[in-house]
Every structure is written in structure tokens, then in C-alpha cells.
């Protein structure tokens, strides 16, 4: 697993309080990991901080799964 | 009873009667205060009176960019914004049939839209801190209406609906959002009324007098406190019984 993926996973685990093995490529934050809509905003905020990037609102909306987040951040940073 | 040591509060309209008293009350409870307003002189005077833990942050709330920048300036000056008091407000009274689009827009912009923008601007920090207090100063006329104040009443009622919606969204993050609806309080804003108008108003107030800015500040201090952590989405009416809501 890439460094980005490791760091994203750590944030997701800490933020949503889920088991690490639940955070799979296609795991949806809302449908599979129990996040509510505000949690997803907070996750995006945490990603921005961890990776020193800006994630605009329209891009944030496309980040639905763990895989989406890793892909977006890898391309942006 | 209420200790705000270590908390940073941003108060808009701090150059006015009610805002100034709110800033004083929060400061007296130990908070660091950011005093915002359009008129720098009274803000400087208040900051000098308060001494330490007071910062002057001038802002024209009619200027969208300046409003966006204010929370950031407050964070630079104080380190965070834990408490936001949206107190600034203007009136442009006119009979409904004569009210211009401009009078309507100015009042909605400054009283309601700037409140929305400032709330949005401070949320990120509050969410991270898992603690925040937003106190929006509405008005009795938002609940009762008032002839000649269609714009002002709309803005003040709007603040209540907005506060409740935001309160829902952030309640689980330790952030409370409440409103205070002052009745007739003796300030420069109500000084504009003539004696006859004041007399007519007094007959409608069971307490038989106008309120003091300190009585609004006391409600704001409570809502800003740790002790009020379970109070959210509500409106405290401070009006001498003028409207028992």
C-alpha cells in the first residue's frame, strides 16, 4: 500500500472509529463506514491538512470511497 | 459562575450599545475578545478600557470580502474563534409600500447574510476543537413583526431559522448555536424613536421600562458558557414580558 493510502487510512480510522480492515478500496465512507455528511466534510478537512492541499467543494463531492480519496490526493499532491 | 478563561470570542457590532456590553461581559468572565465594528474610534476606546485580552478588528459587514476575511483576522489575532457573537445590525425603516430594493437589500445583507458568512467562517475551527458557541442577536420584531420594519423583521426572523438549521448540523460536535431576541433596549438605535413612540412602546411592556444592554449581555454570557452546552437551537427572549414566547 502506498504511503498516501496509509496516511489516508489512518485518518479514516481515527475519524470514523472503524476497524482498519473495513477500510478497503471500495469502502464508501457513508454507506460502509458509518459516516454522516458532516463526517465527510471533516474527513476532507483532515486530508487537506495532512497533505497540504486544497480540495474544492465540487471535487470533495466526488470523494465517496477510500479509493476515491487516495486517487484524488495522489494526483493532487 | 461562568468562566471563559482561555476562550476567544469575536463580537460584531462591538462599537454599539449591546455589542459593547456583550464584549465586556465575556471579557470579565476571562475570555479574550475580538472587537469588530465599522467605527474604529469606539472600538479602540473599548479595547483601552478592557486592557489586556482585547483586539480591535474593524470590518464593514456590507463588504463580502471583508466579512470573509474577518474570521481569519480574528484567528491571527487571538489564535482561534471559540465564541462568535453576531450582534451587528442596521435599520433602514420604511413603510412596506415605500421600501426600496436598496433598503431591503442593505438590511438583509448586513443583518443576515453577514451572519451566515461569519458562522460559516468560524465553523472549521470549532469543528476541530469539538467546542464552539455561536450567539446570534435577533430581535423581538423577528417574532412579532413591526410596522415600518419589514426588512429588519425578515432579517431577524431569518437569523432564527438559520441558527436552528445550523444547530442541527453541528450539535454532535460540541457546538451550540442560539439566538437572543432583545425587546426594546436603551441604545443609540432606539434613541432614534421620539418620546411619543417611546411612551407608546412602554405601555406594551409589562416590566414598565426599557431593557439595558447589560441584560442582553447576561444572556449572551450564559449561552457562551460551558454550562449552556446542552442548550442549542433556541431563542432567549429578553423583553420585559413584551412578548411571552
GROMACS .gro file of N, CA and C in nm, chain A residues 38 41 45, chain B residues 10-12 59 61 64 66-72 74-75 80-88 109-128 131-138 155 158-170 175-180 232-233:
model
  231
   38UNK      N    1  -2.167   1.533   0.755
   38UNK     CA    2  -2.071   1.625   0.818
   38UNK      C    3  -1.936   1.556   0.841
   41UNK      N    4  -1.730   1.597   0.540
   41UNK     CA    5  -1.669   1.731   0.535
   41UNK      C    6  -1.545   1.734   0.623
   45UNK      N    7  -1.148   1.799   0.535
   45UNK     CA    8  -1.067   1.898   0.607
   45UNK      C    9  -0.937   1.834   0.658
   87UNK      N   10  -1.528   3.645   1.926
   87UNK     CA   11  -1.539   3.751   1.826
   87UNK      C   12  -1.680   3.811   1.837
   88UNK      N   13  -1.685   3.941   1.859
   88UNK     CA   14  -1.814   4.009   1.875
   88UNK      C   15  -1.827   4.116   1.767
   89UNK      N   16  -1.930   4.105   1.684
   89UNK     CA   17  -1.952   4.210   1.583
   89UNK      C   18  -2.043   4.317   1.641
  136UNK      N   19  -1.434   4.604   1.061
  136UNK     CA   20  -1.486   4.532   0.945
  136UNK      C   21  -1.617   4.599   0.900
  138UNK      N   22  -1.937   4.517   0.738
  138UNK     CA   23  -2.011   4.393   0.710
  138UNK      C   24  -2.089   4.399   0.578
  141UNK      N   25  -1.851   4.197   0.127
  141UNK     CA   26  -1.844   4.050   0.136
  141UNK      C   27  -1.701   4.001   0.160
  143UNK      N   28  -1.452   4.158   0.300
  143UNK     CA   29  -1.408   4.192   0.436
  143UNK      C   30  -1.470   4.095   0.536
  144UNK      N   31  -1.593   4.055   0.511
  144UNK     CA   32  -1.660   3.961   0.602
  144UNK      C   33  -1.592   3.825   0.596
  145UNK      N   34  -1.558   3.781   0.476
  145UNK     CA   35  -1.487   3.653   0.461
  145UNK      C   36  -1.354   3.656   0.536
  146UNK      N   37  -1.290   3.773   0.534
  146UNK     CA   38  -1.157   3.783   0.593
  146UNK      C   39  -1.160   3.793   0.746
  147UNK      N   40  -1.272   3.839   0.799
  147UNK     CA   41  -1.277   3.867   0.944
  147UNK      C   42  -1.245   3.746   1.033
  148UNK      N   43  -1.304   3.628   1.009
  148UNK     CA   44  -1.270   3.514   1.096
  148UNK      C   45  -1.121   3.482   1.092
  149UNK      N   46  -1.060   3.497   0.973
  149UNK     CA   47  -0.917   3.469   0.962
  149UNK      C   48  -0.835   3.570   1.042
  151UNK      N   49  -0.937   3.730   1.296
  151UNK     CA   50  -0.961   3.703   1.438
  151UNK      C   51  -0.872   3.588   1.486
  152UNK      N   52  -0.857   3.487   1.402
  152UNK     CA   53  -0.772   3.373   1.438
  152UNK      C   54  -0.626   3.418   1.447
  157UNK      N   55  -0.773   3.157   1.783
  157UNK     CA   56  -0.891   3.079   1.744
  157UNK      C   57  -1.015   3.167   1.764
  158UNK      N   58  -1.127   3.118   1.713
  158UNK     CA   59  -1.255   3.180   1.750
  158UNK      C   60  -1.341   3.069   1.811
  159UNK      N   61  -1.356   3.072   1.941
  159UNK     CA   62  -1.434   2.970   2.011
  159UNK      C   63  -1.578   3.015   2.029
  160UNK      N   64  -1.594   3.146   2.035
  160UNK     CA   65  -1.726   3.205   2.058
  160UNK      C   66  -1.747   3.314   1.953
  161UNK      N   67  -1.858   3.305   1.882
  161UNK     CA   68  -1.892   3.409   1.784
  161UNK      C   69  -2.024   3.472   1.825
  162UNK      N   70  -2.023   3.602   1.840
  162UNK     CA   71  -2.148   3.673   1.869
  162UNK      C   72  -2.179   3.765   1.751
  163UNK      N   73  -2.282   3.729   1.676
  163UNK     CA   74  -2.324   3.812   1.564
  163UNK      C   75  -2.426   3.912   1.614
  164UNK      N   76  -2.375   4.029   1.644
  164UNK     CA   77  -2.459   4.130   1.705
  164UNK      C   78  -2.484   4.249   1.613
  165UNK      N   79  -2.395   4.269   1.517
  165UNK     CA   80  -2.405   4.389   1.433
  165UNK      C   81  -2.538   4.392   1.359
  186UNK      N   82  -2.851   4.208   0.381
  186UNK     CA   83  -2.709   4.183   0.363
  186UNK      C   84  -2.632   4.191   0.494
  187UNK      N   85  -2.649   4.303   0.562
  187UNK     CA   86  -2.568   4.327   0.681
  187UNK      C   87  -2.618   4.246   0.800
  188UNK      N   88  -2.749   4.234   0.814
  188UNK     CA   89  -2.800   4.165   0.932
  188UNK      C   90  -2.803   4.014   0.916
  189UNK      N   91  -2.832   3.966   0.798
  189UNK     CA   92  -2.850   3.821   0.782
  189UNK      C   93  -2.735   3.755   0.704
  190UNK      N   94  -2.703   3.809   0.587
  190UNK     CA   95  -2.602   3.744   0.503
  190UNK      C   96  -2.465   3.747   0.570
  191UNK      N   97  -2.431   3.856   0.635
  191UNK     CA   98  -2.300   3.862   0.700
  191UNK      C   99  -2.297   3.764   0.817
  192UNK      N  100  -2.409   3.745   0.883
  192UNK     CA  101  -2.415   3.646   0.992
  192UNK      C  102  -2.388   3.506   0.937
  193UNK      N  103  -2.452   3.477   0.824
  193UNK     CA  104  -2.429   3.347   0.759
  193UNK      C  105  -2.280   3.329   0.726
  194UNK      N  106  -2.222   3.432   0.667
  194UNK     CA  107  -2.082   3.420   0.625
  194UNK      C  108  -1.988   3.402   0.745
  195UNK      N  109  -2.016   3.476   0.851
  195UNK     CA  110  -1.928   3.465   0.968
  195UNK      C  111  -1.943   3.329   1.036
  196UNK      N  112  -2.066   3.281   1.044
  196UNK     CA  113  -2.087   3.147   1.101
  196UNK      C  114  -2.007   3.045   1.021
  197UNK      N  115  -2.022   3.052   0.889
  197UNK     CA  116  -1.952   2.957   0.801
  197UNK      C  117  -1.801   2.967   0.822
  198UNK      N  118  -1.754   3.090   0.840
  198UNK     CA  119  -1.610   3.114   0.852
  198UNK      C  120  -1.548   3.061   0.979
  199UNK      N  121  -1.626   3.049   1.085
  199UNK     CA  122  -1.568   3.004   1.213
  199UNK      C  123  -1.589   2.854   1.237
  200UNK      N  124  -1.670   2.790   1.154
  200UNK     CA  125  -1.710   2.651   1.184
  200UNK      C  126  -1.593   2.553   1.180
  201UNK      N  127  -1.506   2.572   1.085
  201UNK     CA  128  -1.395   2.477   1.069
  201UNK      C  129  -1.317   2.463   1.200
  202UNK      N  130  -1.280   2.576   1.256
  202UNK     CA  131  -1.203   2.574   1.381
  202UNK      C  132  -1.282   2.514   1.496
  203UNK      N  133  -1.411   2.547   1.501
  203UNK     CA  134  -1.494   2.494   1.610
  203UNK      C  135  -1.512   2.343   1.596
  204UNK      N  136  -1.526   2.297   1.470
  204UNK     CA  137  -1.544   2.153   1.448
  204UNK      C  138  -1.421   2.077   1.495
  205UNK      N  139  -1.306   2.132   1.462
  205UNK     CA  140  -1.182   2.067   1.502
  205UNK      C  141  -1.167   2.065   1.653
  208UNK      N  142  -1.567   2.214   2.013
  208UNK     CA  143  -1.628   2.309   2.107
  208UNK      C  144  -1.652   2.440   2.033
  209UNK      N  145  -1.768   2.496   2.048
  209UNK     CA  146  -1.795   2.626   1.989
  209UNK      C  147  -1.928   2.680   2.038
  210UNK      N  148  -1.935   2.812   2.038
  210UNK     CA  149  -2.058   2.878   2.079
  210UNK      C  150  -2.088   2.988   1.977
  211UNK      N  151  -2.204   2.980   1.915
  211UNK     CA  152  -2.246   3.088   1.827
  211UNK      C  153  -2.372   3.149   1.886
  212UNK      N  154  -2.368   3.279   1.904
  212UNK     CA  155  -2.483   3.350   1.960
  212UNK      C  156  -2.524   3.458   1.859
  213UNK      N  157  -2.642   3.443   1.804
  213UNK     CA  158  -2.690   3.539   1.706
  213UNK      C  159  -2.793   3.632   1.769
  214UNK      N  160  -2.766   3.760   1.759
  214UNK     CA  161  -2.858   3.855   1.821
  214UNK      C  162  -2.969   3.888   1.722
  215UNK      N  163  -3.086   3.831   1.750
  215UNK     CA  164  -3.204   3.854   1.668
  215UNK      C  165  -3.280   3.974   1.725
  232UNK      N  166  -3.502   3.991   0.832
  232UNK     CA  167  -3.363   3.952   0.861
  232UNK      C  168  -3.353   3.886   0.997
  235UNK      N  169  -3.510   3.555   0.999
  235UNK     CA  170  -3.421   3.468   0.921
  235UNK      C  171  -3.307   3.415   1.005
  236UNK      N  172  -3.255   3.499   1.093
  236UNK     CA  173  -3.145   3.455   1.179
  236UNK      C  174  -3.187   3.337   1.267
  237UNK      N  175  -3.311   3.339   1.311
  237UNK     CA  176  -3.359   3.233   1.400
  237UNK      C  177  -3.366   3.100   1.324
  238UNK      N  178  -3.425   3.103   1.203
  238UNK     CA  179  -3.433   2.980   1.124
  238UNK      C  180  -3.296   2.929   1.085
  239UNK      N  181  -3.208   3.022   1.053
  239UNK     CA  182  -3.072   2.984   1.017
  239UNK      C  183  -2.999   2.922   1.137
  240UNK      N  184  -3.015   2.983   1.253
  240UNK     CA  185  -2.949   2.932   1.374
  240UNK      C  186  -2.995   2.790   1.404
  241UNK      N  187  -3.126   2.766   1.391
  241UNK     CA  188  -3.179   2.633   1.422
  241UNK      C  189  -3.123   2.529   1.325
  242UNK      N  190  -3.116   2.563   1.197
  242UNK     CA  191  -3.066   2.469   1.097
  242UNK      C  192  -2.920   2.435   1.125
  243UNK      N  193  -2.841   2.537   1.152
  243UNK     CA  194  -2.700   2.515   1.180
  243UNK      C  195  -2.684   2.437   1.311
  244UNK      N  196  -2.769   2.467   1.408
  244UNK     CA  197  -2.763   2.397   1.537
  244UNK      C  198  -2.779   2.246   1.518
  245UNK      N  199  -2.872   2.207   1.430
  245UNK     CA  200  -2.890   2.065   1.398
  245UNK      C  201  -2.760   2.005   1.346
  246UNK      N  202  -2.700   2.075   1.250
  246UNK     CA  203  -2.584   2.019   1.181
  246UNK      C  204  -2.464   1.996   1.272
  247UNK      N  205  -2.444   2.084   1.367
  247UNK     CA  206  -2.318   2.080   1.442
  247UNK      C  207  -2.333   2.040   1.589
  252UNK      N  208  -2.083   2.202   1.938
  252UNK     CA  209  -2.104   2.342   1.902
  252UNK      C  210  -2.252   2.375   1.921
  253UNK      N  211  -2.279   2.481   1.993
  253UNK     CA  212  -2.417   2.523   2.008
  253UNK      C  213  -2.440   2.652   1.930
  254UNK      N  214  -2.562   2.666   1.880
  254UNK     CA  215  -2.600   2.785   1.804
  254UNK      C  216  -2.735   2.832   1.858
  255UNK      N  217  -2.735   2.950   1.913
  255UNK     CA  218  -2.857   3.003   1.972
  255UNK      C  219  -2.878   3.148   1.932
  256UNK      N  220  -2.998   3.195   1.960
  256UNK     CA  221  -3.028   3.335   1.932
  256UNK      C  222  -3.078   3.403   2.059
  257UNK      N  223  -3.059   3.531   2.061
  257UNK     CA  224  -3.117   3.613   2.167
  257UNK      C  225  -3.206   3.715   2.097
  309UNK      N  226  -2.925   2.436   2.272
  309UNK     CA  227  -2.893   2.473   2.134
  309UNK      C  228  -3.019   2.485   2.049
  310UNK      N  229  -3.011   2.573   1.951
  310UNK     CA  230  -3.124   2.594   1.860
  310UNK      C  231  -3.238   2.674   1.920
   0.00000   0.00000   0.00000
